[in-house]
Amino acid sequence: MKNVIFLAPPLAGKGTFSDYLEKEFGYLHFSTGSILREKSQQDESLKKILESGELVKDEIILPLVEEVIKTREKSKPFILDGFPRTLQQAKKLDIILSGLGVLDVVVVSIDVEKETLIDRVIGRKVCNKCYRSYNLNILAFKPKVNDVCDSCGSKLITRDDDNLASFQIRYKTYLESTSPIIAYYKKKGCLRVIHNDELDQTKSLNILRGVISEH
Ligand SMILES: [Zn+2]
């Protein structure tokens, strides 16, 4: 199985894709968003950056990414989710990965209409312990019990950055910074695009399975 880098706007379905790879194929899931949110609980300035929806500086995020990949369980493939966010980070990541001997990587761009993303923002809840995400407006992603995590039984919360204004900033930032990355990986030949239509989840996951098994 190939190691996977996800490129996707907020709420495009990275969480669902990642859950699928973890459960079906034993992937390790490195979400820079979760790692940073955890770290921000002891770091007030980092917390402010995250709440504003701005990008976190390379000096903070690059060493964290290198550390998790370096110390991972090496028999398993991994998912990198939420990184890289800029072309510069993509180039630095290439250096980190080749330095660590990680060569089998596919970059999966998840493509979703902006209107669909906005619908998802409104109903989203996330577990305050394991970060699994839910959506009250989408039947397949509703928790079994209101405001309780299906996986670990903890309370579901609305994340600080889950509001429409913050979404608009994150979406704009995503488009501006990620288009050059997509072009970069496309040129390298390791980019695959998956359209993640709500009604077509099974199809999207089947395509994903094909992508990670390519030779
Ligand atoms: Zn949970």
PDB file of C-alpha atoms and ligand atoms in Angstrom:
ATOM      1  CA  MET A   1       0.000   0.000   0.000  1.00  0.00           C
ATOM      2  CA  LYS A   2       1.185   3.473  -0.811  1.00  0.00           C
ATOM      3  CA  ASN A   3       1.642   6.206   1.774  1.00  0.00           C
ATOM      4  CA  VAL A   4      -1.007   8.860   1.225  1.00  0.00           C
ATOM      5  CA  ILE A   5      -0.923  12.642   1.335  1.00  0.00           C
ATOM      6  CA  PHE A   6      -4.385  14.204   1.272  1.00  0.00           C
ATOM      7  CA  LEU A   7      -4.970  17.610  -0.282  1.00  0.00           C
ATOM      8  CA  ALA A   8      -8.496  18.794   0.382  1.00  0.00           C
ATOM      9  CA  PRO A   9     -10.436  21.894   1.359  1.00  0.00           C
ATOM     10  CA  PRO A  10     -11.963  21.907   4.868  1.00  0.00           C
ATOM     11  CA  LEU A  11     -14.801  19.352   5.247  1.00  0.00           C
ATOM     12  CA  ALA A  12     -14.110  17.639   1.924  1.00  0.00           C
ATOM     13  CA  GLY A  13     -14.172  14.227   3.598  1.00  0.00           C
ATOM     14  CA  LYS A  14     -10.549  13.600   4.553  1.00  0.00           C
ATOM     15  CA  GLY A  15     -11.752  12.209   7.888  1.00  0.00           C
ATOM     16  CA  THR A  16     -13.973   9.626   6.201  1.00  0.00           C
ATOM     17  CA  PHE A  17     -11.264   8.643   3.721  1.00  0.00           C
ATOM     18  CA  SER A  18      -8.738   8.360   6.550  1.00  0.00           C
ATOM     19  CA  ASP A  19     -11.072   6.233   8.731  1.00  0.00           C
ATOM     20  CA  TYR A  20     -11.536   3.895   5.766  1.00  0.00           C
ATOM     21  CA  LEU A  21      -7.793   3.488   5.209  1.00  0.00           C
ATOM     22  CA  GLU A  22      -7.152   2.978   8.937  1.00  0.00           C
ATOM     23  CA  LYS A  23      -9.887   0.381   9.412  1.00  0.00           C
ATOM     24  CA  GLU A  24      -9.552  -1.528   6.133  1.00  0.00           C
ATOM     25  CA  PHE A  25      -5.798  -1.372   5.586  1.00  0.00           C
ATOM     26  CA  GLY A  26      -4.217  -0.557   8.956  1.00  0.00           C
ATOM     27  CA  TYR A  27      -2.941   2.878   7.988  1.00  0.00           C
ATOM     28  CA  LEU A  28      -1.397   5.191  10.564  1.00  0.00           C
ATOM     29  CA  HIS A  29      -3.128   8.585  10.518  1.00  0.00           C
ATOM     30  CA  PHE A  30      -1.034  11.711  11.035  1.00  0.00           C
ATOM     31  CA  SER A  31      -3.344  14.723  11.080  1.00  0.00           C
ATOM     32  CA  THR A  32      -1.381  17.919  11.513  1.00  0.00           C
ATOM     33  CA  GLY A  33      -4.643  19.638  12.542  1.00  0.00           C
ATOM     34  CA  SER A  34      -5.120  17.234  15.471  1.00  0.00           C
ATOM     35  CA  ILE A  35      -1.439  17.381  16.435  1.00  0.00           C
ATOM     36  CA  LEU A  36      -1.518  21.198  16.438  1.00  0.00           C
ATOM     37  CA  ARG A  37      -4.818  21.426  18.335  1.00  0.00           C
ATOM     38  CA  GLU A  38      -3.415  19.127  20.991  1.00  0.00           C
ATOM     39  CA  LYS A  39      -0.248  21.206  21.226  1.00  0.00           C
ATOM     40  CA  SER A  40      -2.247  24.460  21.342  1.00  0.00           C
ATOM     41  CA  GLN A  41      -3.830  23.459  24.654  1.00  0.00           C
ATOM     42  CA  GLN A  42      -0.535  24.449  26.292  1.00  0.00           C
ATOM     43  CA  ASP A  43       0.352  27.202  23.836  1.00  0.00           C
ATOM     44  CA  GLU A  44      -1.771  30.359  23.826  1.00  0.00           C
ATOM     45  CA  SER A  45      -0.150  31.996  20.761  1.00  0.00           C
ATOM     46  CA  LEU A  46      -0.571  28.818  18.692  1.00  0.00           C
ATOM     47  CA  LYS A  47      -4.202  28.656  19.826  1.00  0.00           C
ATOM     48  CA  LYS A  48      -4.786  32.189  18.506  1.00  0.00           C
ATOM     49  CA  ILE A  49      -3.262  31.317  15.111  1.00  0.00           C
ATOM     50  CA  LEU A  50      -5.482  28.233  14.821  1.00  0.00           C
ATOM     51  CA  GLU A  51      -8.633  30.156  15.761  1.00  0.00           C
ATOM     52  CA  SER A  52      -7.910  32.814  13.146  1.00  0.00           C
ATOM     53  CA  GLY A  53      -7.749  30.166  10.389  1.00  0.00           C
ATOM     54  CA  GLU A  54      -4.301  31.408   9.265  1.00  0.00           C
ATOM     55  CA  LEU A  55      -1.509  29.059   8.239  1.00  0.00           C
ATOM     56  CA  VAL A  56       0.914  27.869  10.909  1.00  0.00           C
ATOM     57  CA  LYS A  57       4.552  28.843  10.246  1.00  0.00           C
ATOM     58  CA  ASP A  58       6.986  26.324   8.750  1.00  0.00           C
ATOM     59  CA  GLU A  59       9.364  26.536  11.754  1.00  0.00           C
ATOM     60  CA  ILE A  60       6.575  25.121  13.916  1.00  0.00           C
ATOM     61  CA  ILE A  61       4.992  22.557  11.627  1.00  0.00           C
ATOM     62  CA  LEU A  62       7.954  21.060   9.703  1.00  0.00           C
ATOM     63  CA  PRO A  63       9.815  19.622  12.725  1.00  0.00           C
ATOM     64  CA  LEU A  64       6.527  18.162  14.014  1.00  0.00           C
ATOM     65  CA  VAL A  65       5.859  16.429  10.689  1.00  0.00           C
ATOM     66  CA  GLU A  66       9.405  15.090  10.439  1.00  0.00           C
ATOM     67  CA  GLU A  67       9.221  13.769  14.002  1.00  0.00           C
ATOM     68  CA  VAL A  68       5.969  11.813  13.540  1.00  0.00           C
ATOM     69  CA  ILE A  69       7.145  10.233  10.274  1.00  0.00           C
ATOM     70  CA  LYS A  70      10.581   9.405  11.664  1.00  0.00           C
ATOM     71  CA  THR A  71       9.239   7.723  14.807  1.00  0.00           C
ATOM     72  CA  ARG A  72       6.289   5.916  13.190  1.00  0.00           C
ATOM     73  CA  GLU A  73       5.697   2.167  13.197  1.00  0.00           C
ATOM     74  CA  LYS A  74       7.473   1.409   9.927  1.00  0.00           C
ATOM     75  CA  SER A  75       5.644  -1.776   8.954  1.00  0.00           C
ATOM     76  CA  LYS A  76       2.460   0.223   8.317  1.00  0.00           C
ATOM     77  CA  PRO A  77       1.620   2.718   5.560  1.00  0.00           C
ATOM     78  CA  PHE A  78       0.716   6.225   6.724  1.00  0.00           C
ATOM     79  CA  ILE A  79      -1.622   9.068   5.890  1.00  0.00           C
ATOM     80  CA  LEU A  80      -0.439  12.645   6.052  1.00  0.00           C
ATOM     81  CA  ASP A  81      -3.486  14.861   6.450  1.00  0.00           C
ATOM     82  CA  GLY A  82      -3.429  18.660   6.570  1.00  0.00           C
ATOM     83  CA  PHE A  83       0.086  19.007   5.187  1.00  0.00           C
ATOM     84  CA  PRO A  84       1.657  20.397   2.993  1.00  0.00           C
ATOM     85  CA  ARG A  85      -0.304  23.665   2.742  1.00  0.00           C
ATOM     86  CA  THR A  86       2.142  25.608   0.559  1.00  0.00           C
ATOM     87  CA  LEU A  87       4.426  24.869  -2.375  1.00  0.00           C
ATOM     88  CA  GLN A  88       7.437  25.570  -0.175  1.00  0.00           C
ATOM     89  CA  GLN A  89       6.215  23.012   2.381  1.00  0.00           C
ATOM     90  CA  ALA A  90       5.672  20.469  -0.429  1.00  0.00           C
ATOM     91  CA  LYS A  91       9.279  20.894  -1.580  1.00  0.00           C
ATOM     92  CA  LYS A  92      10.609  20.648   1.983  1.00  0.00           C
ATOM     93  CA  LEU A  93       8.453  17.580   2.577  1.00  0.00           C
ATOM     94  CA  ASP A  94      10.044  15.902  -0.462  1.00  0.00           C
ATOM     95  CA  ILE A  95      13.456  16.417   1.130  1.00  0.00           C
ATOM     96  CA  ILE A  96      12.252  15.082   4.501  1.00  0.00           C
ATOM     97  CA  LEU A  97      10.624  12.009   2.933  1.00  0.00           C
ATOM     98  CA  SER A  98      13.555  11.077   0.716  1.00  0.00           C
ATOM     99  CA  GLY A  99      15.884  11.642   3.689  1.00  0.00           C
ATOM    100  CA  LEU A 100      13.835   9.118   5.656  1.00  0.00           C
ATOM    101  CA  GLY A 101      13.707   6.678   2.719  1.00  0.00           C
ATOM    102  CA  VAL A 102       9.951   7.107   2.186  1.00  0.00           C
ATOM    103  CA  LEU A 103       9.501   6.888  -1.584  1.00  0.00           C
ATOM    104  CA  ASP A 104       6.151   5.207  -2.199  1.00  0.00           C
ATOM    105  CA  VAL A 105       3.772   8.154  -1.900  1.00  0.00           C
ATOM    106  CA  VAL A 106       0.553   9.082  -3.686  1.00  0.00           C
ATOM    107  CA  VAL A 107      -1.017  12.523  -3.357  1.00  0.00           C
ATOM    108  CA  VAL A 108      -4.812  12.383  -3.295  1.00  0.00           C
ATOM    109  CA  SER A 109      -6.669  15.603  -4.059  1.00  0.00           C
ATOM    110  CA  ILE A 110     -10.274  15.456  -2.803  1.00  0.00           C
ATOM    111  CA  ASP A 111     -12.519  17.597  -4.956  1.00  0.00           C
ATOM    112  CA  VAL A 112     -15.899  18.888  -3.651  1.00  0.00           C
ATOM    113  CA  GLU A 113     -18.170  21.773  -4.752  1.00  0.00           C
ATOM    114  CA  LYS A 114     -18.004  24.830  -2.480  1.00  0.00           C
ATOM    115  CA  GLU A 115     -21.797  24.830  -1.887  1.00  0.00           C
ATOM    116  CA  THR A 116     -21.625  21.245  -0.605  1.00  0.00           C
ATOM    117  CA  LEU A 117     -18.809  22.209   1.773  1.00  0.00           C
ATOM    118  CA  ILE A 118     -20.868  25.080   3.217  1.00  0.00           C
ATOM    119  CA  ASP A 119     -23.775  22.693   3.943  1.00  0.00           C
ATOM    120  CA  ARG A 120     -21.338  20.499   5.850  1.00  0.00           C
ATOM    121  CA  VAL A 121     -19.869  23.370   7.927  1.00  0.00           C
ATOM    122  CA  ILE A 122     -23.226  24.139   9.467  1.00  0.00           C
ATOM    123  CA  GLY A 123     -23.883  20.668  10.944  1.00  0.00           C
ATOM    124  CA  ARG A 124     -20.386  19.620  11.965  1.00  0.00           C
ATOM    125  CA  LYS A 125     -19.443  18.328  15.438  1.00  0.00           C
ATOM    126  CA  VAL A 126     -16.177  16.788  16.565  1.00  0.00           C
ATOM    127  CA  CYS A 127     -15.241  14.526  19.506  1.00  0.00           C
ATOM    128  CA  ASN A 128     -13.258  16.483  22.109  1.00  0.00           C
ATOM    129  CA  LYS A 129     -11.127  13.415  22.871  1.00  0.00           C
ATOM    130  CA  CYS A 130     -10.439  11.341  19.725  1.00  0.00           C
ATOM    131  CA  TYR A 131     -11.292  14.081  17.144  1.00  0.00           C
ATOM    132  CA  ARG A 132     -13.643  11.845  15.150  1.00  0.00           C
ATOM    133  CA  SER A 133     -16.009  14.117  13.251  1.00  0.00           C
ATOM    134  CA  TYR A 134     -19.760  13.924  12.790  1.00  0.00           C
ATOM    135  CA  ASN A 135     -22.405  15.860  10.897  1.00  0.00           C
ATOM    136  CA  LEU A 136     -25.895  16.433  12.238  1.00  0.00           C
ATOM    137  CA  ASN A 137     -27.125  17.345   8.749  1.00  0.00           C
ATOM    138  CA  ILE A 138     -25.884  14.170   7.030  1.00  0.00           C
ATOM    139  CA  LEU A 139     -27.591  10.919   8.037  1.00  0.00           C
ATOM    140  CA  ALA A 140     -24.529   8.735   7.467  1.00  0.00           C
ATOM    141  CA  PHE A 141     -22.428  10.925   9.791  1.00  0.00           C
ATOM    142  CA  LYS A 142     -24.868  11.483  12.655  1.00  0.00           C
ATOM    143  CA  PRO A 143     -23.784  10.138  16.068  1.00  0.00           C
ATOM    144  CA  LYS A 144     -25.935   7.259  17.423  1.00  0.00           C
ATOM    145  CA  VAL A 145     -26.598   9.242  20.613  1.00  0.00           C
ATOM    146  CA  ASN A 146     -26.919  13.042  20.496  1.00  0.00           C
ATOM    147  CA  ASP A 147     -23.637  14.821  21.343  1.00  0.00           C
ATOM    148  CA  VAL A 148     -21.846  11.576  22.296  1.00  0.00           C
ATOM    149  CA  CYS A 149     -18.939  10.051  20.319  1.00  0.00           C
ATOM    150  CA  ASP A 150     -19.731   6.583  18.862  1.00  0.00           C
ATOM    151  CA  SER A 151     -16.077   5.547  19.173  1.00  0.00           C
ATOM    152  CA  CYS A 152     -15.051   6.615  22.669  1.00  0.00           C
ATOM    153  CA  GLY A 153     -18.186   7.937  24.414  1.00  0.00           C
ATOM    154  CA  SER A 154     -16.786  11.445  24.937  1.00  0.00           C
ATOM    155  CA  LYS A 155     -18.714  14.663  24.403  1.00  0.00           C
ATOM    156  CA  LEU A 156     -19.106  16.130  20.921  1.00  0.00           C
ATOM    157  CA  ILE A 157     -18.294  19.792  20.546  1.00  0.00           C
ATOM    158  CA  THR A 158     -18.435  22.443  17.854  1.00  0.00           C
ATOM    159  CA  ARG A 159     -14.843  23.342  17.020  1.00  0.00           C
ATOM    160  CA  ASP A 160     -13.848  26.999  17.478  1.00  0.00           C
ATOM    161  CA  ASP A 161     -12.983  27.282  13.809  1.00  0.00           C
ATOM    162  CA  ASP A 162     -16.239  25.707  12.550  1.00  0.00           C
ATOM    163  CA  ASN A 163     -18.251  28.727  11.536  1.00  0.00           C
ATOM    164  CA  LEU A 164     -19.045  30.170   8.149  1.00  0.00           C
ATOM    165  CA  ALA A 165     -16.713  33.188   8.407  1.00  0.00           C
ATOM    166  CA  SER A 166     -13.779  31.005   9.413  1.00  0.00           C
ATOM    167  CA  PHE A 167     -14.667  28.504   6.687  1.00  0.00           C
ATOM    168  CA  GLN A 168     -14.572  31.256   4.040  1.00  0.00           C
ATOM    169  CA  ILE A 169     -11.054  32.253   5.179  1.00  0.00           C
ATOM    170  CA  ARG A 170      -9.824  28.662   5.295  1.00  0.00           C
ATOM    171  CA  TYR A 171     -11.344  27.895   1.897  1.00  0.00           C
ATOM    172  CA  LYS A 172      -9.801  30.973   0.258  1.00  0.00           C
ATOM    173  CA  THR A 173      -6.429  30.241   1.893  1.00  0.00           C
ATOM    174  CA  TYR A 174      -6.708  26.646   0.706  1.00  0.00           C
ATOM    175  CA  LEU A 175      -7.391  27.597  -2.918  1.00  0.00           C
ATOM    176  CA  GLU A 176      -4.639  30.216  -3.045  1.00  0.00           C
ATOM    177  CA  SER A 177      -1.939  28.138  -1.411  1.00  0.00           C
ATOM    178  CA  THR A 178      -2.877  24.701  -2.681  1.00  0.00           C
ATOM    179  CA  SER A 179      -3.293  25.266  -6.416  1.00  0.00           C
ATOM    180  CA  PRO A 180       0.505  25.522  -6.911  1.00  0.00           C
ATOM    181  CA  ILE A 181       0.974  22.334  -4.827  1.00  0.00           C
ATOM    182  CA  ILE A 182      -1.523  20.460  -6.968  1.00  0.00           C
ATOM    183  CA  ALA A 183       0.304  21.625 -10.110  1.00  0.00           C
ATOM    184  CA  TYR A 184       3.629  20.581  -8.547  1.00  0.00           C
ATOM    185  CA  TYR A 185       2.508  17.033  -7.704  1.00  0.00           C
ATOM    186  CA  LYS A 186       0.716  16.692 -11.037  1.00  0.00           C
ATOM    187  CA  LYS A 187       3.982  17.448 -12.806  1.00  0.00           C
ATOM    188  CA  LYS A 188       5.782  14.883 -10.603  1.00  0.00           C
ATOM    189  CA  GLY A 189       3.159  12.329 -11.682  1.00  0.00           C
ATOM    190  CA  CYS A 190       2.016  11.305  -8.186  1.00  0.00           C
ATOM    191  CA  LEU A 191      -1.292  13.228  -8.067  1.00  0.00           C
ATOM    192  CA  ARG A 192      -4.712  11.520  -8.193  1.00  0.00           C
ATOM    193  CA  VAL A 193      -7.995  13.474  -8.040  1.00  0.00           C
ATOM    194  CA  ILE A 194     -11.097  11.951  -6.386  1.00  0.00           C
ATOM    195  CA  HIS A 195     -14.479  13.685  -6.582  1.00  0.00           C
ATOM    196  CA  ASN A 196     -16.206  13.129  -3.253  1.00  0.00           C
ATOM    197  CA  ASP A 197     -19.879  13.617  -3.977  1.00  0.00           C
ATOM    198  CA  GLU A 198     -22.077  13.104  -0.898  1.00  0.00           C
ATOM    199  CA  LEU A 199     -24.366  10.577  -2.586  1.00  0.00           C
ATOM    200  CA  ASP A 200     -21.483   8.656  -4.006  1.00  0.00           C
ATOM    201  CA  GLN A 201     -19.366   7.838  -0.949  1.00  0.00           C
ATOM    202  CA  THR A 202     -18.960   4.125  -1.782  1.00  0.00           C
ATOM    203  CA  LYS A 203     -17.771   4.965  -5.271  1.00  0.00           C
ATOM    204  CA  SER A 204     -15.236   7.485  -3.896  1.00  0.00           C
ATOM    205  CA  LEU A 205     -13.861   4.896  -1.454  1.00  0.00           C
ATOM    206  CA  ASN A 206     -13.568   2.290  -4.221  1.00  0.00           C
ATOM    207  CA  ILE A 207     -11.585   4.747  -6.308  1.00  0.00           C
ATOM    208  CA  LEU A 208      -9.388   5.444  -3.273  1.00  0.00           C
ATOM    209  CA  ARG A 209      -8.752   1.711  -2.823  1.00  0.00           C
ATOM    210  CA  GLY A 210      -7.616   1.511  -6.446  1.00  0.00           C
ATOM    211  CA  VAL A 211      -5.298   4.491  -6.004  1.00  0.00           C
ATOM    212  CA  ILE A 212      -3.435   3.132  -2.950  1.00  0.00           C
ATOM    213  CA  SER A 213      -2.933  -0.263  -4.621  1.00  0.00           C
ATOM    214  CA  GLU A 214      -1.444   1.094  -7.866  1.00  0.00           C
ATOM    215  CA  HIS A 215       2.006  -0.062  -8.920  1.00  0.00           C
TER     216      HIS A 215
HETATM  217 ZN    ZN B   1     -14.334  10.122  20.474  1.00  0.00          ZN
END
